[in-house]
mmCIF file of C-alpha atoms in Angstrom:
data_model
loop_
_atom_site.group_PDB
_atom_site.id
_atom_site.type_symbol
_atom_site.label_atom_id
_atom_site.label_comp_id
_atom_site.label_asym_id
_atom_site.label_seq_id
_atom_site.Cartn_x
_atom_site.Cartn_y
_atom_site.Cartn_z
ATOM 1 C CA UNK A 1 0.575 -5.643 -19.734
ATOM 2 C CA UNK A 2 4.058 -5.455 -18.002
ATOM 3 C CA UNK A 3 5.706 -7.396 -20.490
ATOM 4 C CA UNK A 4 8.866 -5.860 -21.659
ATOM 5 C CA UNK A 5 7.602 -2.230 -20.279
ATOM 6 C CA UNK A 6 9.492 0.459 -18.547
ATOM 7 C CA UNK A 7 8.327 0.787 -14.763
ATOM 8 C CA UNK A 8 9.397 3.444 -12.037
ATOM 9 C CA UNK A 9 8.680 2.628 -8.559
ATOM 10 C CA UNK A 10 8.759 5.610 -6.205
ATOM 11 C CA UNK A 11 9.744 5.127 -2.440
ATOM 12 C CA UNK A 12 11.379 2.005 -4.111
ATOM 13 C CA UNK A 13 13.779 1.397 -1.727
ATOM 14 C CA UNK A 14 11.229 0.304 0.839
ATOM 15 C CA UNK A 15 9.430 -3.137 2.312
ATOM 16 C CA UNK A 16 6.523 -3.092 -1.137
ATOM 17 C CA UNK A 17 9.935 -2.491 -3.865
ATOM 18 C CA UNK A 18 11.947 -4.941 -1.895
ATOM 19 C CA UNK A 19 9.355 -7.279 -2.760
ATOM 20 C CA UNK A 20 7.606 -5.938 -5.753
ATOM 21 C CA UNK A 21 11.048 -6.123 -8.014
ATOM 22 C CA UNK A 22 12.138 -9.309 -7.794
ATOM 23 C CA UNK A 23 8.625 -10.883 -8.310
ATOM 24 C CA UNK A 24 8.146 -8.753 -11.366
ATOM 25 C CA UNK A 25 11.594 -8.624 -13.265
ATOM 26 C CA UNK A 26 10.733 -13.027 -12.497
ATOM 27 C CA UNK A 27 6.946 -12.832 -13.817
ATOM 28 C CA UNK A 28 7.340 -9.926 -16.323
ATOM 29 C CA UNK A 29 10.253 -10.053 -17.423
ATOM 30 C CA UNK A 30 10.245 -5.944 -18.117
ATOM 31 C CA UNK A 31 12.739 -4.042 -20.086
ATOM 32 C CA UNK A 32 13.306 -2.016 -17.258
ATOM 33 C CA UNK A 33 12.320 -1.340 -13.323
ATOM 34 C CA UNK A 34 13.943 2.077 -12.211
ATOM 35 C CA UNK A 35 13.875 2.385 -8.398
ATOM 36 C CA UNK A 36 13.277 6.331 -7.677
ATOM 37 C CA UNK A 37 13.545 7.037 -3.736
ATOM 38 C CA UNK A 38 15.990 9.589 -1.983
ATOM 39 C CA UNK A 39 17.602 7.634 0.493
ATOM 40 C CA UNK A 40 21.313 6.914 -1.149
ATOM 41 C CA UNK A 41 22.574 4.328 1.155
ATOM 42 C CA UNK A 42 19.114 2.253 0.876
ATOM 43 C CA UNK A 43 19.771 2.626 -3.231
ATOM 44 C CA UNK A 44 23.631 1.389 -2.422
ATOM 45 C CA UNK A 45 22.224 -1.626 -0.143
ATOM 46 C CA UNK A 46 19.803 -2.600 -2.811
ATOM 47 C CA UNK A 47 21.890 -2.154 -5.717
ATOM 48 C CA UNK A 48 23.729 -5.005 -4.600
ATOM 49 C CA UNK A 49 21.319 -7.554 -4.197
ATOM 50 C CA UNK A 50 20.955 -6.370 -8.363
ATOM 51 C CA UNK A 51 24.483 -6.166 -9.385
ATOM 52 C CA UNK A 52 24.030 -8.501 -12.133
ATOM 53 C CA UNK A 53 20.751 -7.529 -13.677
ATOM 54 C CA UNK A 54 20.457 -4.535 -15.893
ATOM 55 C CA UNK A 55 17.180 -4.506 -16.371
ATOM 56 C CA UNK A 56 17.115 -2.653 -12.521
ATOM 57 C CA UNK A 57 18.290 1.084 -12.505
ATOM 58 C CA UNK A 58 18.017 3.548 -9.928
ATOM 59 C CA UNK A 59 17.491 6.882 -9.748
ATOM 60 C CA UNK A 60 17.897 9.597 -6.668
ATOM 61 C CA UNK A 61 15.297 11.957 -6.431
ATOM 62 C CA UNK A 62 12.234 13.000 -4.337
ATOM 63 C CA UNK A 63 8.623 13.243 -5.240
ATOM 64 C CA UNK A 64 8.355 16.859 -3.911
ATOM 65 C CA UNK A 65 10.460 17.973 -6.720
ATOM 66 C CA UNK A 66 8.927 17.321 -9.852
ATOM 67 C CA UNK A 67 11.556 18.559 -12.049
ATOM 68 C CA UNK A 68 13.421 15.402 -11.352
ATOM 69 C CA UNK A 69 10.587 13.488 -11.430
ATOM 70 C CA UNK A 70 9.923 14.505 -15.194
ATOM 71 C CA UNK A 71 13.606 13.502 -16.157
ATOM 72 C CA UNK A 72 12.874 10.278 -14.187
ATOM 73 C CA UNK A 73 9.661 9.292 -16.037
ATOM 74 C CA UNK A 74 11.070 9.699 -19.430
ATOM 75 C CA UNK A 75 10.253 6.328 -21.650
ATOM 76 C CA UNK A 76 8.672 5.543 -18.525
ATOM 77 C CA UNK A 77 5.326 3.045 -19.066
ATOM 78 C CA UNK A 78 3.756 2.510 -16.215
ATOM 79 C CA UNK A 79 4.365 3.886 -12.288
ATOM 80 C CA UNK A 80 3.741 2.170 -8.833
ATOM 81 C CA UNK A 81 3.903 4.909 -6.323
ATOM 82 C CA UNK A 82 4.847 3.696 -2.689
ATOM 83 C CA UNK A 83 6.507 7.034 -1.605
ATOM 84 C CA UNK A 84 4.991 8.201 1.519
ATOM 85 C CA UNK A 85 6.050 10.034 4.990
ATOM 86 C CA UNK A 86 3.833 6.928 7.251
ATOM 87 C CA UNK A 87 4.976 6.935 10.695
ATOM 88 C CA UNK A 88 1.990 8.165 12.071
ATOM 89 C CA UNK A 89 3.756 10.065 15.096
ATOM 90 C CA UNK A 90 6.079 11.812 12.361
ATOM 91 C CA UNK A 91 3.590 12.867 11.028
ATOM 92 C CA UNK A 92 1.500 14.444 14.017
ATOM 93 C CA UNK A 93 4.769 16.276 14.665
ATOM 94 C CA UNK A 94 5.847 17.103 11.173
ATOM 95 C CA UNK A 95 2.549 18.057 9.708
ATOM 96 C CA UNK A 96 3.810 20.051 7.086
ATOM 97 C CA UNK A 97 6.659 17.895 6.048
ATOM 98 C CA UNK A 98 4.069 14.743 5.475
ATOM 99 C CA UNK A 99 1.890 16.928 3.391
ATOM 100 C CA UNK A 100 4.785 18.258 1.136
ATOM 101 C CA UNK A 101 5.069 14.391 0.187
ATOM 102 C CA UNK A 102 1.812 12.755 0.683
ATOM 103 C CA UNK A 103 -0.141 15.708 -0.735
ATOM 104 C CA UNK A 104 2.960 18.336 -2.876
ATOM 105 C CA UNK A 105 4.253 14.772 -4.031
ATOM 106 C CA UNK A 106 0.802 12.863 -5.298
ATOM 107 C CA UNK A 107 0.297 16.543 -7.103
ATOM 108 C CA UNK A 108 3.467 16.003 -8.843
ATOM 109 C CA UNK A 109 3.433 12.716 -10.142
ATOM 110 C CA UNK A 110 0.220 13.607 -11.516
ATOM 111 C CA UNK A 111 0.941 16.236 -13.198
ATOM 112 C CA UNK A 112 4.438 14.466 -14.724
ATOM 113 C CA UNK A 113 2.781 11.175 -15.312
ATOM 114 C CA UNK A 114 0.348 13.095 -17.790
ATOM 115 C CA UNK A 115 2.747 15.146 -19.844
ATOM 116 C CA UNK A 116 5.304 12.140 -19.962
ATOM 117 C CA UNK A 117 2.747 10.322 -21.369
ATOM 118 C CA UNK A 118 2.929 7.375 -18.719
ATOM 119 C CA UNK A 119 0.144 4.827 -19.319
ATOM 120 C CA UNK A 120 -0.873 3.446 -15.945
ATOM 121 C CA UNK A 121 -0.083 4.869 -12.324
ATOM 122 C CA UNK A 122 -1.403 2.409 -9.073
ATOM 123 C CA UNK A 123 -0.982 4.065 -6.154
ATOM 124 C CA UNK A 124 -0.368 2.760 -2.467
ATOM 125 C CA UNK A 125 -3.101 3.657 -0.132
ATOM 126 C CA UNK A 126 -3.260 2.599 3.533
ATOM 127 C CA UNK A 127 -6.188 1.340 5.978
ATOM 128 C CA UNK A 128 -5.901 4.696 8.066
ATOM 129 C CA UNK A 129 -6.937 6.577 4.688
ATOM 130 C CA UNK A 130 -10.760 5.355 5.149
ATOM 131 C CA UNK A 131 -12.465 7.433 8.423
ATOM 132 C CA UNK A 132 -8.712 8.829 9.174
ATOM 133 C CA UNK A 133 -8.251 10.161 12.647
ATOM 134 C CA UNK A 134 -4.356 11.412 12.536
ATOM 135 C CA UNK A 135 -2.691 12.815 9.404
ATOM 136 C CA UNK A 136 -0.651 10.545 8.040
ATOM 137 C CA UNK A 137 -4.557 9.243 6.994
ATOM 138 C CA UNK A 138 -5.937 12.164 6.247
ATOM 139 C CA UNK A 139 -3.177 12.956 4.056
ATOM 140 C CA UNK A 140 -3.605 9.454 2.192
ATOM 141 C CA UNK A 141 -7.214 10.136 1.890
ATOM 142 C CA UNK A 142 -6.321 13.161 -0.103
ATOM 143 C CA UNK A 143 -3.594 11.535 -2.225
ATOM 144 C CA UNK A 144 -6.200 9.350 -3.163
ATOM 145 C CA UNK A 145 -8.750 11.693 -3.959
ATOM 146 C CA UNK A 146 -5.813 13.603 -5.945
ATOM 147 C CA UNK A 147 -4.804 10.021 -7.899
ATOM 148 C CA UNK A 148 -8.962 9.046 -8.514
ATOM 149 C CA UNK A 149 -9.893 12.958 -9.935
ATOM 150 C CA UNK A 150 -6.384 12.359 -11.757
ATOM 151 C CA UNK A 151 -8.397 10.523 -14.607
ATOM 152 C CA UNK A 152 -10.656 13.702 -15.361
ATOM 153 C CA UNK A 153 -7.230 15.346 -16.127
ATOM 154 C CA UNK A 154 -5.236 13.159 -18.124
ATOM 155 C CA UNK A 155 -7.785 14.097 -21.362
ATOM 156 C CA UNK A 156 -6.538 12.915 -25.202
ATOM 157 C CA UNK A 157 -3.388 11.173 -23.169
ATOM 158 C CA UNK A 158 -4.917 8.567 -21.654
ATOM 159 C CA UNK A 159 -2.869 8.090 -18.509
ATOM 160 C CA UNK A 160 -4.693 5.706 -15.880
ATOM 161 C CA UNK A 161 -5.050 6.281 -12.726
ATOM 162 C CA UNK A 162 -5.920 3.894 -9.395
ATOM 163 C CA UNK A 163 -5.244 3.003 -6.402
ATOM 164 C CA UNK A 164 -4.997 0.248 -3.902
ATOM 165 C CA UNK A 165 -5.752 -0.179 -0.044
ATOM 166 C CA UNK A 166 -4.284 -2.200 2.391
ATOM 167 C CA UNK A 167 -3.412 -2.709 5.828
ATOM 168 C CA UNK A 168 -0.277 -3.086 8.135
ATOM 169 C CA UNK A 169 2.283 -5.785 6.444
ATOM 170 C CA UNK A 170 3.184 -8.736 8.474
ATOM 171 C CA UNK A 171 6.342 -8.692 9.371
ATOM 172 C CA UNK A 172 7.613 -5.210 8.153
ATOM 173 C CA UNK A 173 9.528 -2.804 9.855
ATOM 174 C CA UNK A 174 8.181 -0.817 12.896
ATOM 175 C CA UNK A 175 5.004 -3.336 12.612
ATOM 176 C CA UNK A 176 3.664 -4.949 15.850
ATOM 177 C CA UNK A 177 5.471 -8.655 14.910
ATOM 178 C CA UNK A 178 8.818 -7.650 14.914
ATOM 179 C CA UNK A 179 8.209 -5.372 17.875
ATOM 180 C CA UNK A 180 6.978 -8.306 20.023
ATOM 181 C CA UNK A 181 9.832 -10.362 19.067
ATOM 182 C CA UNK A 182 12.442 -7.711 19.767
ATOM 183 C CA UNK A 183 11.039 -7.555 23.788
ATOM 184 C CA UNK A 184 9.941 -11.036 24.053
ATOM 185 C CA UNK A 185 12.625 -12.158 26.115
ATOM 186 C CA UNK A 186 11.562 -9.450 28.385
ATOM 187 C CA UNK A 187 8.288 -11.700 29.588
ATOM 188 C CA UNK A 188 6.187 -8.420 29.179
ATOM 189 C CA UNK A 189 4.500 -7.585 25.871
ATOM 190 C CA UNK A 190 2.405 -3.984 26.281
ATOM 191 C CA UNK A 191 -1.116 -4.195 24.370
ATOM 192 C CA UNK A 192 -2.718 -1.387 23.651
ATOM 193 C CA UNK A 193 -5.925 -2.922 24.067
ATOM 194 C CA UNK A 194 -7.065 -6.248 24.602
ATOM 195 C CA UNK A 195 -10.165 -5.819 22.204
ATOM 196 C CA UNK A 196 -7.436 -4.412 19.355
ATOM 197 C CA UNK A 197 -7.832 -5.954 15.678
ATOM 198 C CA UNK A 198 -5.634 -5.850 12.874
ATOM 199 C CA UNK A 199 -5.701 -7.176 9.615
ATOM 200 C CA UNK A 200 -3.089 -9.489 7.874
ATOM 201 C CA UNK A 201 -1.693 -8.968 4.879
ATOM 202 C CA UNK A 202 1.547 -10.216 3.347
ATOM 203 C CA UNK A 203 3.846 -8.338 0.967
ATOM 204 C CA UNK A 204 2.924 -10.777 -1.642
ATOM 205 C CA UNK A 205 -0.081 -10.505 -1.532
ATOM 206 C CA UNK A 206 0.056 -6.300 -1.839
ATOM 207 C CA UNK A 207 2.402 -6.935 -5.310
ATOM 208 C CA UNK A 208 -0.557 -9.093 -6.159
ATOM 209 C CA UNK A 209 -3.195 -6.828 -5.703
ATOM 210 C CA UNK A 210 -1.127 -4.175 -7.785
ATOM 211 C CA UNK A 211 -0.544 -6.514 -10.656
ATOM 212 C CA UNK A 212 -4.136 -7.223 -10.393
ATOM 213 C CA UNK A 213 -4.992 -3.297 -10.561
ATOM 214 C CA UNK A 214 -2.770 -2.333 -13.621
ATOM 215 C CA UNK A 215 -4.625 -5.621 -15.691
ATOM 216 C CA UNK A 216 -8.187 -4.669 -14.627
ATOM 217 C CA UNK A 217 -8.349 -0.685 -13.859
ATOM 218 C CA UNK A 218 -9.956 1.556 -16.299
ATOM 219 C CA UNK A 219 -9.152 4.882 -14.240
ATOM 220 C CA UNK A 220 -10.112 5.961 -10.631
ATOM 221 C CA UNK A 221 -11.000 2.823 -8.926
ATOM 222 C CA UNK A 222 -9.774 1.590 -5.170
ATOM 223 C CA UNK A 223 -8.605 -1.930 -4.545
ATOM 224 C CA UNK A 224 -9.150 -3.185 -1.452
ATOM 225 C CA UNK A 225 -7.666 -6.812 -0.696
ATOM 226 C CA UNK A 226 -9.893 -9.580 1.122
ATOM 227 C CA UNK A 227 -7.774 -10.194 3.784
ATOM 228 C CA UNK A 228 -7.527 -11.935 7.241
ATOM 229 C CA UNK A 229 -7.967 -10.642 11.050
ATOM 230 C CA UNK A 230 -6.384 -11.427 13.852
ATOM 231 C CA UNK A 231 -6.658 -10.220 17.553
ATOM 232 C CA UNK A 232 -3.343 -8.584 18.896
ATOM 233 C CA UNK A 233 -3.691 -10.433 22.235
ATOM 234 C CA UNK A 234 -3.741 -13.890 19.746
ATOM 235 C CA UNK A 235 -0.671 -12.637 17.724
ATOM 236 C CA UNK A 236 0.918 -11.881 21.134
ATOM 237 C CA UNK A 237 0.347 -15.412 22.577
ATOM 238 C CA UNK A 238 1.778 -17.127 18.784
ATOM 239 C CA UNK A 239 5.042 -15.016 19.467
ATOM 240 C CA UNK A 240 5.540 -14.921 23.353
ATOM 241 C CA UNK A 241 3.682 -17.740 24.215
ATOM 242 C CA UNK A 242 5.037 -17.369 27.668
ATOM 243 C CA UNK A 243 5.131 -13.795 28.109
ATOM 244 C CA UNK A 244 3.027 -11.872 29.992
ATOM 245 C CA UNK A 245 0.217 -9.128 28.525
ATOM 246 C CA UNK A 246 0.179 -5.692 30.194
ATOM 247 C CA UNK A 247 -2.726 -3.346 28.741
ATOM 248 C CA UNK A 248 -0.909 -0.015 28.243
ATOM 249 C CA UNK A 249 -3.878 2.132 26.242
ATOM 250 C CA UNK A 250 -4.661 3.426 22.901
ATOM 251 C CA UNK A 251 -1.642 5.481 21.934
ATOM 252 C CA UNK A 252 -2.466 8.309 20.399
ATOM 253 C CA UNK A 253 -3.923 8.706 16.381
ATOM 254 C CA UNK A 254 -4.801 4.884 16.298
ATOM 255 C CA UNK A 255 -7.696 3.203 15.981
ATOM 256 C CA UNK A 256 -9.489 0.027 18.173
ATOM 257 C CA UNK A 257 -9.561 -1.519 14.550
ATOM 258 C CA UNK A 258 -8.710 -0.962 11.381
ATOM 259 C CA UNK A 259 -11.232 0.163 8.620
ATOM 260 C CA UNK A 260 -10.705 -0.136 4.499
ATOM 261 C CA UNK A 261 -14.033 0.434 3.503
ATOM 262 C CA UNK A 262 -16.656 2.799 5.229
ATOM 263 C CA UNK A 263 -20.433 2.861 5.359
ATOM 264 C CA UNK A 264 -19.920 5.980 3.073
ATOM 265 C CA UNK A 265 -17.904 4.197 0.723
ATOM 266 C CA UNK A 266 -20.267 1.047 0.358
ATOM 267 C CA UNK A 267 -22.898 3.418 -1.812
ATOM 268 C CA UNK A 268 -20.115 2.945 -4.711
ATOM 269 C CA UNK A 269 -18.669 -0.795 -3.790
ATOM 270 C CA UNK A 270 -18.452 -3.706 -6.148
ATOM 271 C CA UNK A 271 -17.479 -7.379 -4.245
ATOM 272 C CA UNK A 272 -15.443 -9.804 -5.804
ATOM 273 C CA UNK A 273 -14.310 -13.160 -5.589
ATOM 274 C CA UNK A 274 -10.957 -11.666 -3.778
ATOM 275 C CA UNK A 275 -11.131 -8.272 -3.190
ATOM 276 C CA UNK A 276 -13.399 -5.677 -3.316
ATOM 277 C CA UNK A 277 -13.407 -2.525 -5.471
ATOM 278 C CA UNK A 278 -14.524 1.189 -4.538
ATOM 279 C CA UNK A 279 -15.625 3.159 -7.649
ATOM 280 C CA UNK A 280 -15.094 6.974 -8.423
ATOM 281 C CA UNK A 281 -17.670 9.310 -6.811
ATOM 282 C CA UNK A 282 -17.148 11.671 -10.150
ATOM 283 C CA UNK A 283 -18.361 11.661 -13.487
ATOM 284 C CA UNK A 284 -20.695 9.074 -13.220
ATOM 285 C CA UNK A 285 -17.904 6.487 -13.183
ATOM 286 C CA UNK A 286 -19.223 4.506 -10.763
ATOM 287 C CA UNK A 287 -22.206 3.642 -12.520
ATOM 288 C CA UNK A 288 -19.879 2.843 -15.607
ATOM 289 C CA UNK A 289 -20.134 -1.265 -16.491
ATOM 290 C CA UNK A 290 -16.640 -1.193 -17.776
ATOM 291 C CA UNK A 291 -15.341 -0.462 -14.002
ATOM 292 C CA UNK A 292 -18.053 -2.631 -12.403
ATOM 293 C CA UNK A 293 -17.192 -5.350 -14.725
ATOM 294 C CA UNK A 294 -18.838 -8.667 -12.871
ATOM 295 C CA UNK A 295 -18.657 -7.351 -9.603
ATOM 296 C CA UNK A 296 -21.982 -7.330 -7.058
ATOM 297 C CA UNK A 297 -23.261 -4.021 -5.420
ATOM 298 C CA UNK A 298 -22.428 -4.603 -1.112
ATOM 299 C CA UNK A 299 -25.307 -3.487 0.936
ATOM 300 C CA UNK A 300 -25.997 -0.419 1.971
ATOM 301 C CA UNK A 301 -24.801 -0.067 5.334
ATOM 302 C CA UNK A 302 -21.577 -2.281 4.592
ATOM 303 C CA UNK A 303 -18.037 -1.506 6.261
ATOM 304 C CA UNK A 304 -15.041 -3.896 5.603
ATOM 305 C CA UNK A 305 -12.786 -3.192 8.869
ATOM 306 C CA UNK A 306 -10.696 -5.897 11.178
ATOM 307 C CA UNK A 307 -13.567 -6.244 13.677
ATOM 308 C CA UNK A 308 -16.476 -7.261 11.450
ATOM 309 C CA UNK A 309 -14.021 -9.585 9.088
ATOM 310 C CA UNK A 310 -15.714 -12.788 7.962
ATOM 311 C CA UNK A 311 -12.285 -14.446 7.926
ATOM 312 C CA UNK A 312 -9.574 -14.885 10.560
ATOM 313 C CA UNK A 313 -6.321 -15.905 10.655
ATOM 314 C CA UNK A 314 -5.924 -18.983 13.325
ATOM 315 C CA UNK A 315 -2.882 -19.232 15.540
ATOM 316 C CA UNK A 316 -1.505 -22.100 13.386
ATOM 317 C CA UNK A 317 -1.550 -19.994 10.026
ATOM 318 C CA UNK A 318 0.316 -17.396 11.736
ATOM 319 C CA UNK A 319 2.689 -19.816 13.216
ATOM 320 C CA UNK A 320 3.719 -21.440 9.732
ATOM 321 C CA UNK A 321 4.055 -18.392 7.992
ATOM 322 C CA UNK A 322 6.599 -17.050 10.830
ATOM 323 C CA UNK A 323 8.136 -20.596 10.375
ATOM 324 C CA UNK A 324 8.327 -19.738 6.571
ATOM 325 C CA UNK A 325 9.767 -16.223 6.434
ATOM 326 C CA UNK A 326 11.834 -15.818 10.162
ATOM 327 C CA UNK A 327 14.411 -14.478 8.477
ATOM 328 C CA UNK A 328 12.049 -11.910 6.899
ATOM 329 C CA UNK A 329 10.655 -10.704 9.484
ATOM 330 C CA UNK A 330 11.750 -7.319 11.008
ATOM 331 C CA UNK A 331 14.348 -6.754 8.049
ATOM 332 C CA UNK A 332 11.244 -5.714 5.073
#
């Protein structure tokens, strides 16, 4: 499907474009990946690492102005939106600054994607979107209601709309890895909460997951990646194995553990062999066998969050795949 297409990758400039553009310019081989994000200097850094392939462009410009984003989507194919305002305390501060991008912005590709034509648009959702308690979540929640009811809008031009749902990334900036390696020397790690879970997911994996949504999506469905636990007090002891845990509290807007899929979600959940998939609530797509495909109905009652996980990730896993991307870590 993204075999000699034209894709635009908002917020491209960050840890998922970093990672989604070189694994798809190597697997795809596209005619062209423009990178659309408004940082300048992160465009200049990046541009580098490119210098000799022309299939990459970029292109300044900010979601909340969808002016440029029309003159950036033209000949455009397909879209992977990963702009977001996602530091949660930013957010809780700057309420209406988040919602001009999370919420303005979503509105605006929307509306562009559909009149340029564009034929598929996957969309980065986060863990904190399902049940959100702060609003950087409740503002993803909305973008993804926005990108789902998208498909009711897009009429005789077809455009495709879905989304997919993940967790923290190991090993990107501001996560808890890099944190505890930066103060390990200290011998003091703070935990928030010795009972804390978080799922494990590697960039990889989320390009994955978004190649696997653009091949399979038929409009308004939610990805959500099977994916590993861990505790924080194991992924402390992996990184400091010496150090010391001190229980600081719960800061505020985050959660004991992290949730993808709710019991109110599960009414309109499919399960499959790697993921599982959360249909539209509209239109009677959900009960549509071209989105449910070969996938099995969870039980009512079903939640999919980093406490009830039926798979773990064990200290030595962790270990190896520090081993394997140290010099990753901190700088994604």
């Amino acid at each position: 499907m993204l075999q000699g297409s034209t894709i635009l990758v908002t917020g491209g400039t960050g840890s998922f474009g970093n990672t989604f553009i070189p694994m798809t310019l190597e697997k795809y081989n596209p005619k062209k990946i423009i990178i659309f994000s408004r940082d300048e200097m992160k465009q200049w850094e990046m541009a580098k690492k490119f210098k000799d392939d022309k299939r990459v462009r970029f292109f300044i410009g900010d979601v909340r102005d969808k002016e440029r984003l029309y003159r950036a989507l033209d000949g455009v194919d397909y879209v992977v939106h990963a702009a977001a305002t996602k530091i949660v305390p930013t957010a809780e501060y700057n309420p209406f600054e988040c919602i001009k991008t999370n919420i303005n912005g979503a509105m605006n590709l929307i509306d562009a994607c559909i009149d340029k034509k564009v034929k598929g648009v996957v969309a980065l959702s986060t863990d904190k979107a399902s049940s959100p308690i702060n609003l950087y979540g409740a503002t993803k929640l909305a973008s993804d209601k926005l990108f789902v009811a998208g498909n009711a809008y897009s009429g005789e031009h077809g455009t495709k709309f879905s989304v997919v749902r993940y967790g923290n990334v190991m090993g990107s900036r501001g996560s808890v890895i890099p944190f505890f390696m930066s103060i390990k020397d200290k011998g003091i790690l703070p935990i928030t909460d010795d009972r804390m879970t978080r799922f494990m997911i590697s960039l990889e994996q989320g390009v994955e997951l978004v190649w696997h949504a653009f091949e399979d999506m038929v409009g308004g469905e939610i990805y959500v990646k099977k994916i590993p636990s861990m505790k924080v007090t194991d992924l402390a002891t992996v990184v400091a194995p010496e150090a010391k845990q001190e229980v600081v509290g719960i800061r505020p807007g985050e959660k004991l553990h992290e949730q993808m899929i709710s019991v109110e979600d599960a009414y309109y959940t499919y399960e499959y062999p790697e993921h599982y998939k959360i249909l539209p609530v509209i239109n009677d797509w959900a009960e549509t066998q071209e989105r449910i495909k070969d996938g099995t109905k969870v039980p009512e009652g079903f939640h999919y969050s980093s406490d009830n996980n039926a798979e773990w990730m064990s200290a030595e896993d962790l270990q190896a795949w520090l081993v394997k991307n140290a010099e990753k870590v901190g700088n994604i």
